[in-house]
MMTF fields as JSON, N, C-alpha, C and O atoms, coordinates in Angstrom:
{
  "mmtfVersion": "1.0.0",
  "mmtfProducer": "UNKNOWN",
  "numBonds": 611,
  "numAtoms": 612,
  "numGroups": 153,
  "numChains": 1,
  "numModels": 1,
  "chainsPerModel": [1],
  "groupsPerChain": [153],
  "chainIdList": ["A"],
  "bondAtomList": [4, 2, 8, 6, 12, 10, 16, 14, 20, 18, 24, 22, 28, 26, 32, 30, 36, 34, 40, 38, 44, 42, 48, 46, 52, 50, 56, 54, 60, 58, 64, 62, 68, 66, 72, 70, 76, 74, 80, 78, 84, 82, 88, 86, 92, 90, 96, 94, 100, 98, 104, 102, 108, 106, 112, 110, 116, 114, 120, 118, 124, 122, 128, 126, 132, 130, 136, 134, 140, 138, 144, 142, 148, 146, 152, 150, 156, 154, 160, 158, 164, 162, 168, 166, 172, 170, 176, 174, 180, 178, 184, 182, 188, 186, 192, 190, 196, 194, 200, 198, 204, 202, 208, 206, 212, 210, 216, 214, 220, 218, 224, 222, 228, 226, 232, 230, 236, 234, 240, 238, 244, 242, 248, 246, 252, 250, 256, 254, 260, 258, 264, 262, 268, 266, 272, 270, 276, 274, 280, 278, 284, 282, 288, 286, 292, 290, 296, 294, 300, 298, 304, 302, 308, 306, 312, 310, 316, 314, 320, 318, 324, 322, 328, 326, 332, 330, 336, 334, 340, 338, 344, 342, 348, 346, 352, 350, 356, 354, 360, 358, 364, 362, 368, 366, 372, 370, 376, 374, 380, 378, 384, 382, 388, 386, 392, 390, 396, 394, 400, 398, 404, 402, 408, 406, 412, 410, 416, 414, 420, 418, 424, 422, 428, 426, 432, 430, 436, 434, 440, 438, 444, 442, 448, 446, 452, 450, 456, 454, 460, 458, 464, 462, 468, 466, 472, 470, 476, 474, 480, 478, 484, 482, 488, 486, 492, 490, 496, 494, 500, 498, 504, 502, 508, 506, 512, 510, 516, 514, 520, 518, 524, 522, 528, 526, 532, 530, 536, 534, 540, 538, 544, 542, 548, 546, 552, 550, 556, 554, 560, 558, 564, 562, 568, 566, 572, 570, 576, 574, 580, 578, 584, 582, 588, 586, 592, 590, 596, 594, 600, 598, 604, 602, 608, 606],
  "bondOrderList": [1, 1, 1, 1, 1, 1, 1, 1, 1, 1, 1, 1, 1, 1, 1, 1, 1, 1, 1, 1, 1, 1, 1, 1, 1, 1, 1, 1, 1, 1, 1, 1, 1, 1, 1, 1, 1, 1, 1, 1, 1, 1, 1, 1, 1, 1, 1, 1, 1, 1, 1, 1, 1, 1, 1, 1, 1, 1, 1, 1, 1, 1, 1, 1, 1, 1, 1, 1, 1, 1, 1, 1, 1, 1, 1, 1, 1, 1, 1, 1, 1, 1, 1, 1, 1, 1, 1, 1, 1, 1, 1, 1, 1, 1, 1, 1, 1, 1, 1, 1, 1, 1, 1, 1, 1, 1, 1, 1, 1, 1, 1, 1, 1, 1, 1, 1, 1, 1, 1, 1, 1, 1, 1, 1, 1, 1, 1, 1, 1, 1, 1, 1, 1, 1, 1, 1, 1, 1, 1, 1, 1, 1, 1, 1, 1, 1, 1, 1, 1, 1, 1, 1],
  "groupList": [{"groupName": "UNK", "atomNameList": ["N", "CA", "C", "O"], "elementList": ["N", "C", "C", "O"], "formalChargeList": [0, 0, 0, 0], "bondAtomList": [1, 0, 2, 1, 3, 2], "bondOrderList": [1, 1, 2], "singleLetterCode": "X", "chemCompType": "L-PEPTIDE LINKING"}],
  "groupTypeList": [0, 0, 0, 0, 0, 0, 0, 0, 0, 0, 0, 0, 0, 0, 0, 0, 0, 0, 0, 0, 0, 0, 0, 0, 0, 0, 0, 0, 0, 0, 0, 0, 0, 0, 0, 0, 0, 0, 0, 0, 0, 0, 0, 0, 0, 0, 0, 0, 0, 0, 0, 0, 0, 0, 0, 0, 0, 0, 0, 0, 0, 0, 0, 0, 0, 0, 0, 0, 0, 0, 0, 0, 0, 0, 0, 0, 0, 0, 0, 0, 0, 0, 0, 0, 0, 0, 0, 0, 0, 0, 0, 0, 0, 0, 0, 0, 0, 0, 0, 0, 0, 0, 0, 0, 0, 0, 0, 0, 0, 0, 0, 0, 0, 0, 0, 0, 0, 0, 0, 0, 0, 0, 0, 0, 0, 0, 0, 0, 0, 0, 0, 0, 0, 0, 0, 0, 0, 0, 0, 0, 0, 0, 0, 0, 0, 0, 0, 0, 0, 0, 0, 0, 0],
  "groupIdList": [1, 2, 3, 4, 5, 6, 7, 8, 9, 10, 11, 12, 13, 14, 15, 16, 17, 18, 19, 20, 21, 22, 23, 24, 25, 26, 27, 28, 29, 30, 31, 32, 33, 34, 35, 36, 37, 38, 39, 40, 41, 42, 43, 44, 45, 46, 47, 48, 49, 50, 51, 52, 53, 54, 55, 56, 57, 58, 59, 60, 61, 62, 63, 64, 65, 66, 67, 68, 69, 70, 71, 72, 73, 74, 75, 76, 77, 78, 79, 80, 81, 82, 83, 84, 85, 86, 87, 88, 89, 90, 91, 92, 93, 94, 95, 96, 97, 98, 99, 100, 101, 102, 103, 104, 105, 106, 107, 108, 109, 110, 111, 112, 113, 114, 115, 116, 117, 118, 119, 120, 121, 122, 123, 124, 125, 126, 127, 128, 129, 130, 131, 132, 133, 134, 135, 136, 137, 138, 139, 140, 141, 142, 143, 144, 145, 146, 147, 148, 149, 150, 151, 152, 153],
  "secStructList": [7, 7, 3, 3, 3, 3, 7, 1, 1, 1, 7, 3, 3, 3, 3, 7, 1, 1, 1, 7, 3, 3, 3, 3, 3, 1, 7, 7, 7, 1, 1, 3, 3, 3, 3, 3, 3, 3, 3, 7, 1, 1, 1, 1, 7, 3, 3, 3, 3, 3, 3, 3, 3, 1, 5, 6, 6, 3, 3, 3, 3, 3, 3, 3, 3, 6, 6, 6, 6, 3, 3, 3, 3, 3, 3, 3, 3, 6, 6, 3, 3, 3, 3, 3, 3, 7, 7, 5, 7, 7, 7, 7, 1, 1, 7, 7, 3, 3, 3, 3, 3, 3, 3, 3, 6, 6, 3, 3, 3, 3, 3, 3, 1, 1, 7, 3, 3, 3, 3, 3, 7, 7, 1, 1, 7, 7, 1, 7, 1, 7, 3, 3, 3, 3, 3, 3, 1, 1, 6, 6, 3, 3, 3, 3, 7, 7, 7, 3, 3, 7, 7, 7, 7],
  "xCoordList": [213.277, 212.579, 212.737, 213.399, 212.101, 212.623, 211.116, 210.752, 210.215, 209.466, 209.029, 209.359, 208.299, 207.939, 206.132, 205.196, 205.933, 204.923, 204.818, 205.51, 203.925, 203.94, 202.239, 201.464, 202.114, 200.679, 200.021, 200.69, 198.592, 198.348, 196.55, 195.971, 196.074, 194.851, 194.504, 193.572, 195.781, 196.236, 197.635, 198.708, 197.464, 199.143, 199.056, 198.354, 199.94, 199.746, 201.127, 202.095, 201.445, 202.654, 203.071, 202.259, 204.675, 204.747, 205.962, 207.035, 205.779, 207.337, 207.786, 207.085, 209.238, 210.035, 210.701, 211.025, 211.012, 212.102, 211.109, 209.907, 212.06, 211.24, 211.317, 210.872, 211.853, 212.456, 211.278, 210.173, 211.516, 210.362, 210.73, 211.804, 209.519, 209.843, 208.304, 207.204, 208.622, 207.985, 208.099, 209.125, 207.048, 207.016, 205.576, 204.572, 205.691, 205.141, 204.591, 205.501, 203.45, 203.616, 202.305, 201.91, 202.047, 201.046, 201.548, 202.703, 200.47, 200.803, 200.711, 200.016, 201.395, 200.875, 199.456, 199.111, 198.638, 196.997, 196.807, 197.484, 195.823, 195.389, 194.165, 194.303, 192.698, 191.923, 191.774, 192.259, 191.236, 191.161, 190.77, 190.997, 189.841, 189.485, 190.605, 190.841, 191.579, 192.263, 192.039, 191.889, 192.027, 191.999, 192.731, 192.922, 193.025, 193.532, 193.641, 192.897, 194.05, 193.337, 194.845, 195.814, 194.603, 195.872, 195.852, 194.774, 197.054, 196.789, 197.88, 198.695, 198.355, 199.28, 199.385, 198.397, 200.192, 200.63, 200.386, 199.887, 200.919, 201.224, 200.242, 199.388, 199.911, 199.456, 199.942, 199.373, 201.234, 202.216, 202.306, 202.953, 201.888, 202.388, 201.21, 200.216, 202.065, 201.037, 201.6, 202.531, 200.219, 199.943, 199.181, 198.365, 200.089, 199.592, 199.575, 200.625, 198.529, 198.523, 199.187, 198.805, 200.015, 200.41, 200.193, 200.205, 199.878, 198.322, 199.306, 199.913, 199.379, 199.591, 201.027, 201.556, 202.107, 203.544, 204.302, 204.307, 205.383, 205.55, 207.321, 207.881, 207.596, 209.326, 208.985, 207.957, 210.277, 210.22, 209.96, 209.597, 210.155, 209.986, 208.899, 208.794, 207.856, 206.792, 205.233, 205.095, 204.294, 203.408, 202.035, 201.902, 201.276, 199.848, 200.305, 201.192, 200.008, 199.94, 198.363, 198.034, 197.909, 196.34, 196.627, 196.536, 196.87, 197.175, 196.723, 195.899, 196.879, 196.264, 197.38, 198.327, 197.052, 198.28, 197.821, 197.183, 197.878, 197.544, 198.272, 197.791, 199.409, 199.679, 199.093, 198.834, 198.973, 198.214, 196.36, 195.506, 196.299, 194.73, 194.095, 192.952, 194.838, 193.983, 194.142, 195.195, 193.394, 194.328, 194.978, 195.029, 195.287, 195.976, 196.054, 195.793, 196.219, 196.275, 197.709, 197.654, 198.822, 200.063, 199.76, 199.175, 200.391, 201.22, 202.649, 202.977, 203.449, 204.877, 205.289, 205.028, 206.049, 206.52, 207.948, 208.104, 208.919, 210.042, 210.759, 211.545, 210.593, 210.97, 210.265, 210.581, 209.55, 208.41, 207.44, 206.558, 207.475, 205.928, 205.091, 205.683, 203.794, 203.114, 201.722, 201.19, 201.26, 200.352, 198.944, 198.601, 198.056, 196.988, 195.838, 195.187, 195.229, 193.834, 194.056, 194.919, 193.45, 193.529, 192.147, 191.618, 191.374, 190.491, 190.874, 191.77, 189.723, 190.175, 190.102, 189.371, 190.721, 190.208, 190.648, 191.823, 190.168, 190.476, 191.015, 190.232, 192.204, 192.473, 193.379, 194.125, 192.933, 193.48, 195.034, 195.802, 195.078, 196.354, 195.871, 194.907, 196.176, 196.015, 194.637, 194.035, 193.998, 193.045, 192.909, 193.572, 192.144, 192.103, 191.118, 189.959, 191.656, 190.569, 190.926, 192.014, 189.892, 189.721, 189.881, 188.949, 191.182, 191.773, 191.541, 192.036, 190.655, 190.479, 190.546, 190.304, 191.138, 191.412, 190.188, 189.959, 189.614, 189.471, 190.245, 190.26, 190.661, 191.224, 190.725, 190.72, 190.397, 189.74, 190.144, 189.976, 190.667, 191.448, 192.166, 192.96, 192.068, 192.917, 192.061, 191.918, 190.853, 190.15, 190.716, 191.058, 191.056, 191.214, 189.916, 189.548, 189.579, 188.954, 189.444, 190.178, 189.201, 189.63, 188.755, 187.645, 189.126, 187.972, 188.372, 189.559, 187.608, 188.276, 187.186, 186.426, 186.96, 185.779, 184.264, 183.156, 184.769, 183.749, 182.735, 181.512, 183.566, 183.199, 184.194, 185.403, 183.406, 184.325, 184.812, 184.074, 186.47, 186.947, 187.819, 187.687, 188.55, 188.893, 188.492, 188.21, 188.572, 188.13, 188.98, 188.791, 189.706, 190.465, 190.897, 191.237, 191.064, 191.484, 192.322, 192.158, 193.479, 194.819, 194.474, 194.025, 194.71, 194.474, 195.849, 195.995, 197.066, 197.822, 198.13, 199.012, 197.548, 197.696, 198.617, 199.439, 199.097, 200.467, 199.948, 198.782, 201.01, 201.007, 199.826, 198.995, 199.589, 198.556, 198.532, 197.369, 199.271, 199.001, 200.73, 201.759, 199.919, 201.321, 200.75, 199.597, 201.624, 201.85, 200.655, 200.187, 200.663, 200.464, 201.417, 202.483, 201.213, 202.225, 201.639, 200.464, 202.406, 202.288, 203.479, 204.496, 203.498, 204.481, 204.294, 203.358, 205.311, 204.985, 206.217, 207.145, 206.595, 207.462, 207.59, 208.332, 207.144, 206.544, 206.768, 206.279, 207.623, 207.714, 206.254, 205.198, 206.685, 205.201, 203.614, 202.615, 203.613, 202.803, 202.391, 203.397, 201.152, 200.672, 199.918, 199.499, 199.593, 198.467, 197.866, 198.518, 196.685, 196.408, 195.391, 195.176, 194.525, 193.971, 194.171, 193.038, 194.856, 195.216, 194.13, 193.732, 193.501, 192.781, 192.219, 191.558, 192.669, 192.639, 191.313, 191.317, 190.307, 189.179, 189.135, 189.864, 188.226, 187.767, 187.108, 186.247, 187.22, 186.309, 185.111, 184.725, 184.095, 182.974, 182.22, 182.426, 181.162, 181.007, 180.012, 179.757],
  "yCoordList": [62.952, 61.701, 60.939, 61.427, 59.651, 58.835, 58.334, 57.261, 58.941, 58.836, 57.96, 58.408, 56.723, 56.419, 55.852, 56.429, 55.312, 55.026, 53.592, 53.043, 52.881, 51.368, 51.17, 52.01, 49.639, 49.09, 49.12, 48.92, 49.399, 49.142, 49.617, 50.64, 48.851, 48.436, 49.526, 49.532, 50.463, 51.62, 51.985, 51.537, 52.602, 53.182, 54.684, 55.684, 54.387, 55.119, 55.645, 54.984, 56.931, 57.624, 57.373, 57.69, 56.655, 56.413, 56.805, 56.788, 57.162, 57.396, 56.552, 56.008, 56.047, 54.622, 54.587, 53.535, 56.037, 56.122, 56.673, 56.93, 56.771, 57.212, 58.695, 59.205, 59.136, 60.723, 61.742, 61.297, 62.919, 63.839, 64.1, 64.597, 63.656, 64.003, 64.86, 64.697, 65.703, 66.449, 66.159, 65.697, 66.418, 66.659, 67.691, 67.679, 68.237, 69.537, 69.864, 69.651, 70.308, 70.179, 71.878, 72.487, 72.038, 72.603, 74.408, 74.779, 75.19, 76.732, 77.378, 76.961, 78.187, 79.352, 80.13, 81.311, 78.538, 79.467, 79.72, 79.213, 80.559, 81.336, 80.772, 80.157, 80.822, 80.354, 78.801, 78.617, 77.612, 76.647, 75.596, 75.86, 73.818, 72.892, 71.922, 71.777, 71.02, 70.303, 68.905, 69.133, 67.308, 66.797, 65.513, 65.327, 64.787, 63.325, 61.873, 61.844, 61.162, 59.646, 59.491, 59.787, 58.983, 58.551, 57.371, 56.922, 56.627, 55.131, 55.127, 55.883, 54.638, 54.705, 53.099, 52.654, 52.468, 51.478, 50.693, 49.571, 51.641, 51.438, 51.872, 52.485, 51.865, 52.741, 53.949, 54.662, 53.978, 55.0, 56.179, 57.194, 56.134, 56.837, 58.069, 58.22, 58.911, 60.145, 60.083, 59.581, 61.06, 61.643, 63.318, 63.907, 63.667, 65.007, 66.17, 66.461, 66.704, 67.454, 69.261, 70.161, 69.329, 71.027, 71.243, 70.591, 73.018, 74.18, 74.838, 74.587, 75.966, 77.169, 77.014, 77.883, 75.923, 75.957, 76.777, 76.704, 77.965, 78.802, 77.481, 77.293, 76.959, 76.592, 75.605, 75.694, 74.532, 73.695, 74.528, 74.006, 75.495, 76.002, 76.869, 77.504, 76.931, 77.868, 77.092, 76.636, 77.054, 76.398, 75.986, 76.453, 75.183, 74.95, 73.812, 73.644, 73.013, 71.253, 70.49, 70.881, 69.629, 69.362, 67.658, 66.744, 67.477, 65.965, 64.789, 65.16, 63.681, 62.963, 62.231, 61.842, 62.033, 61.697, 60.28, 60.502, 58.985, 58.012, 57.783, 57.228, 58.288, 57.534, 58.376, 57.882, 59.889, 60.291, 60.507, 61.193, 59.793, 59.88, 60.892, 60.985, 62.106, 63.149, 63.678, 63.405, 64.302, 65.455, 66.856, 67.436, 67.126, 68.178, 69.431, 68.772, 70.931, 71.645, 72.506, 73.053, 72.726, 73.392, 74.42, 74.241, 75.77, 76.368, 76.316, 76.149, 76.487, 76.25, 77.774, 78.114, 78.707, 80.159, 80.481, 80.76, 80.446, 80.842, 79.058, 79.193, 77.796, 77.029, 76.815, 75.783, 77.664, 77.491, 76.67, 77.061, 75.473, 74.343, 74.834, 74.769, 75.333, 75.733, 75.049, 75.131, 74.242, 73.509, 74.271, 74.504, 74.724, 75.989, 75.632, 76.38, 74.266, 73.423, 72.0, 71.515, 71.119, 69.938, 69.346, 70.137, 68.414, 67.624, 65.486, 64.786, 65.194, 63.789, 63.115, 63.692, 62.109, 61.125, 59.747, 59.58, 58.924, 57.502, 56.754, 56.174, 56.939, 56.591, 55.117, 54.924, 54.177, 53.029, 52.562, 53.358, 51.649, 51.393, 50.729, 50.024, 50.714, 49.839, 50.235, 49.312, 51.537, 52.135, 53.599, 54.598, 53.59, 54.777, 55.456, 55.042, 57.088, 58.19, 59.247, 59.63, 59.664, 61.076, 62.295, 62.666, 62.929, 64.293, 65.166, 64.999, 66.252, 67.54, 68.5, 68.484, 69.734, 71.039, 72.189, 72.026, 73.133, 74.268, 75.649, 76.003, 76.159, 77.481, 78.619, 78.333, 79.616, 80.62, 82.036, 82.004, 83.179, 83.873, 83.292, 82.41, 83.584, 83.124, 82.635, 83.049, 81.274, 80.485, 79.518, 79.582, 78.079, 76.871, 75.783, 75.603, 75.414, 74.154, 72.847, 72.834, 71.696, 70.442, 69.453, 69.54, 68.486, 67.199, 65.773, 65.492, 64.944, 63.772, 62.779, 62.572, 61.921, 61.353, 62.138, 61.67, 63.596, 64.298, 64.782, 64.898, 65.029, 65.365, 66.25, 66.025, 67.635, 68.666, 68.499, 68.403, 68.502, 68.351, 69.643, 69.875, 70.431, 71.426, 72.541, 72.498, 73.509, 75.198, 76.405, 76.764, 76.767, 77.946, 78.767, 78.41, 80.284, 81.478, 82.289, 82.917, 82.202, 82.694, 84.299, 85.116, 84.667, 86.738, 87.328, 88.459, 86.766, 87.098, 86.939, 86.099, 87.67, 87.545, 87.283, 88.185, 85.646, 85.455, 84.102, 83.713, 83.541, 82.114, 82.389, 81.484, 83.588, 83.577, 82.991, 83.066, 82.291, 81.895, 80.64, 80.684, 79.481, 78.797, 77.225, 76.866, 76.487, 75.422, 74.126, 74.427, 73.234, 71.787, 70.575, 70.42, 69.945, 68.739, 67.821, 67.902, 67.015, 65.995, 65.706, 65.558, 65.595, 65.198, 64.293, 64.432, 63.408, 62.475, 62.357, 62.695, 61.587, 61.011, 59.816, 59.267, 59.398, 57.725, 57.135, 57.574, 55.739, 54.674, 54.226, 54.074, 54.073, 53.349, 53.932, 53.218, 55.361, 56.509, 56.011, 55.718, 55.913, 55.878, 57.164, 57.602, 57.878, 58.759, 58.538, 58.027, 58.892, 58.561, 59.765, 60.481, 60.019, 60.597, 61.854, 62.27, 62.665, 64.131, 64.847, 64.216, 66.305, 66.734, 68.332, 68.556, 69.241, 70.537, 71.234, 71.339, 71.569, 72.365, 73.625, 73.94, 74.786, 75.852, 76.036, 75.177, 76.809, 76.445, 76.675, 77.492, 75.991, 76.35, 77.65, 78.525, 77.691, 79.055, 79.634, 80.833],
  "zCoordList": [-17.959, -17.91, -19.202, -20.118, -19.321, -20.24, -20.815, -20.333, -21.751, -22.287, -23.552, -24.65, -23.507, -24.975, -25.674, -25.121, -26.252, -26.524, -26.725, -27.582, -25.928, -25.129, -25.822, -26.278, -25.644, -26.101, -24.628, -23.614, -24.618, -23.211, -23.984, -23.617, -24.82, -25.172, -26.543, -27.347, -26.376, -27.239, -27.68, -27.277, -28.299, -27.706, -26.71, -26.858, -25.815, -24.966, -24.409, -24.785, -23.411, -23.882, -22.25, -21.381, -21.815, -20.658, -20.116, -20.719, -18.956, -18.169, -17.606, -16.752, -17.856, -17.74, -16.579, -16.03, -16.017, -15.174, -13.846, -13.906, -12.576, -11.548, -11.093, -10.065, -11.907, -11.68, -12.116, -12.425, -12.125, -12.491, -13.593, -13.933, -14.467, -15.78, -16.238, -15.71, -17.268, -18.188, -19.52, -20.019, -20.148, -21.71, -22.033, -21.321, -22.811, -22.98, -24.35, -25.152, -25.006, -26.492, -26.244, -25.25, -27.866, -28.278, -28.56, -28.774, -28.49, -28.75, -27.049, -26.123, -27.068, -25.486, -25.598, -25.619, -25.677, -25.305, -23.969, -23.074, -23.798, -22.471, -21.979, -20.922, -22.579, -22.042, -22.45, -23.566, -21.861, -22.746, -21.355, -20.174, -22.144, -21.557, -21.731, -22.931, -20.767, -21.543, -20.466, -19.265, -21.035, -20.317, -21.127, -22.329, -20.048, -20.793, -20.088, -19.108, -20.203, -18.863, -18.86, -19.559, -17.915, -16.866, -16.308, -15.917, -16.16, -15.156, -14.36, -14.89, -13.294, -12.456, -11.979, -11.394, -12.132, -12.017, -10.785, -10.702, -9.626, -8.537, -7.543, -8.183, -6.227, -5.223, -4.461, -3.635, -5.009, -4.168, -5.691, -5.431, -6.776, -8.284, -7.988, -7.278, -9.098, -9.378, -11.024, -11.654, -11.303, -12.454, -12.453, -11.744, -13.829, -13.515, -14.714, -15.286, -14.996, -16.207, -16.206, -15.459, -17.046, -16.758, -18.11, -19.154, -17.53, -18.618, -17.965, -16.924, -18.965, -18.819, -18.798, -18.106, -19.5, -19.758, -19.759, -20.988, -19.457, -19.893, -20.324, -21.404, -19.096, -19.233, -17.819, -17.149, -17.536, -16.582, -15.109, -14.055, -15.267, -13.886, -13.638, -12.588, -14.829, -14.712, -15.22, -16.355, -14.316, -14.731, -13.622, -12.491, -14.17, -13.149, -13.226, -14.063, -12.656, -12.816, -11.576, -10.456, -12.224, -11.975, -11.439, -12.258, -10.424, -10.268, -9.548, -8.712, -9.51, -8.789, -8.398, -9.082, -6.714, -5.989, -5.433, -4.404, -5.675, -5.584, -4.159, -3.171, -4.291, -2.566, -1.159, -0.062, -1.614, -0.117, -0.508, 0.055, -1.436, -1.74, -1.883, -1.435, -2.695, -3.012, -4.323, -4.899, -4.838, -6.213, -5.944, -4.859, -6.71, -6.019, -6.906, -7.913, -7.487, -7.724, -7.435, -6.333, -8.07, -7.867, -8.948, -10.016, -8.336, -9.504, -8.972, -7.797, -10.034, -10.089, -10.703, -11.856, -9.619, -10.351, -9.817, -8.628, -10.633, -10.347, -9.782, -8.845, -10.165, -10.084, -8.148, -7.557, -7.563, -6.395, -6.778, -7.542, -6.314, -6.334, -5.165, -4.088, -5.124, -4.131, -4.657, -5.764, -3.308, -3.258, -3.395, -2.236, -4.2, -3.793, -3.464, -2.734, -3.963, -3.928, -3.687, -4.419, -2.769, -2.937, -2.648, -1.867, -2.882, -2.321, -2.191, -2.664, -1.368, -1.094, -2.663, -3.468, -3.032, -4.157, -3.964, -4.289, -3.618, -3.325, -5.064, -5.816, -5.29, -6.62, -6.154, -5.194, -7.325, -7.271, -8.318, -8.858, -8.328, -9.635, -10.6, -10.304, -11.542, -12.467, -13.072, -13.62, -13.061, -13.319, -14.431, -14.151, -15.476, -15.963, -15.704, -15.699, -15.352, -15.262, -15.92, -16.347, -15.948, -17.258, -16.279, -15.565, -16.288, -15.52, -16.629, -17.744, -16.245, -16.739, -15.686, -14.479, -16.903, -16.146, -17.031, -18.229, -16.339, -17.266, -16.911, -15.732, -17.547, -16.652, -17.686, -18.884, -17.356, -17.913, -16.871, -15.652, -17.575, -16.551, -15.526, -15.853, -14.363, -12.997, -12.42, -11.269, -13.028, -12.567, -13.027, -14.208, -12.112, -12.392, -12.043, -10.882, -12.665, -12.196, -12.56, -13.548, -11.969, -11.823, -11.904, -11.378, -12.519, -12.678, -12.516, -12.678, -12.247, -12.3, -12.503, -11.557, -14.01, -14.086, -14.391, -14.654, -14.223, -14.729, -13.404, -13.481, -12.191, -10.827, -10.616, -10.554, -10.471, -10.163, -8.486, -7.505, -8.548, -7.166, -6.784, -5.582, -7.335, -7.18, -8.209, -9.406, -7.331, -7.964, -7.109, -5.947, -7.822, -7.319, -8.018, -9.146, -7.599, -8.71, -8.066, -7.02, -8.976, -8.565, -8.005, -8.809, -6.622, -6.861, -7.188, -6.724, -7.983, -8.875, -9.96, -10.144, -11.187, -12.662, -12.883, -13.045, -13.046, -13.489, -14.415, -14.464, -15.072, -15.679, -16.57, -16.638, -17.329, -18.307, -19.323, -19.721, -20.192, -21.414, -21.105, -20.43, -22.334, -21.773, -22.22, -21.983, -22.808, -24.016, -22.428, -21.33, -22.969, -22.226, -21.637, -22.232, -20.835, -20.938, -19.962, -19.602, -19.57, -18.155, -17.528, -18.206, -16.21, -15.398, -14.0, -13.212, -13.877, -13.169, -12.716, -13.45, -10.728, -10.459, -10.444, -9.63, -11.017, -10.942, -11.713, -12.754, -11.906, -13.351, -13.773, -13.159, -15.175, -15.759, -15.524, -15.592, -15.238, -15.024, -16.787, -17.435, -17.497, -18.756, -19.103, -18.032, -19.993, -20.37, -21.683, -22.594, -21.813, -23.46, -23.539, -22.561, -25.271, -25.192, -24.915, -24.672, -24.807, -24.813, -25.673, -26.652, -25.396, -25.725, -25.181, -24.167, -26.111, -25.457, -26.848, -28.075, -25.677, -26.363, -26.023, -25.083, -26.713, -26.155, -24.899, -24.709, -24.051, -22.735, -22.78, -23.616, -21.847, -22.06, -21.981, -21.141, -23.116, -23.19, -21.822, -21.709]
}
């Protein structure tokens, strides 16, 4: 993907192209809160946060799918995208919301706005520890605000 940093009331970090792109940063922590705002341009765009990084083909990703109106929950193992949690979310364009994940062992939870919408726990210990990023198929997908805490105690 083709990534840069654009004005948009901030500076804020965007994908230019329409392809699936990733970018990825931080250490391979295991337990942890991470969340960051998102805007999607369009009605048909997604946005989407990945925890637990290991490499492009290994990972959780926490998303919001603006064109079939839901969020969604993947893990990604062995370059396998498998859909594991989803609930409804009526998401608009041209809008920012605050996407958080917590994952703590092989518990995920999901947020959006600070309304828990998904909760699910892997019953295979895998994808334990593993960097951050975002990924999107969508042009002009924005994120800002990135932010990874301890989970709650």
């Amino acid at each position: 993907g083709s990534w840069s940093v654009t004005a948009d009331g901030s500076k804020v970090l965007t994908q230019a192209a329409s392809a699936a792109a990733i970018t990825t940063a931080g250490d391979p922590w295991t337990d942890y809160a991470y969340q960051a705002e998102v805007k999607m341009p369009i009605s048909n765009a997604n946005a989407g946060l990945l925890f637990r990084v290991q490499d492009a083909n290994n990972y959780y990703m926490y998303r919001i799918n603006a064109a079939t109106q839901v969020v969604e929950l993947y893990k990604s193992v062995n370059q396998v995208l498998t859909l594991v949690a989803s609930a409804p979310f009526a998401a608009r364009a041209n809008q920012w919301y605050t996407v958080k994940v917590f994952i703590e062992g092989n518990t995920v939870k999901g947020y959006v706005n600070g309304a828990l919408m998904t909760e699910w726990t892997n019953p295979v210990t895998e994808l334990t520890a593993g960097k951050i990023g975002f990924r999107t198929t969508s042009a002009g997908v924005s994120f800002d605000d990135a932010l990874v805490l301890a989970p709650p105690a």
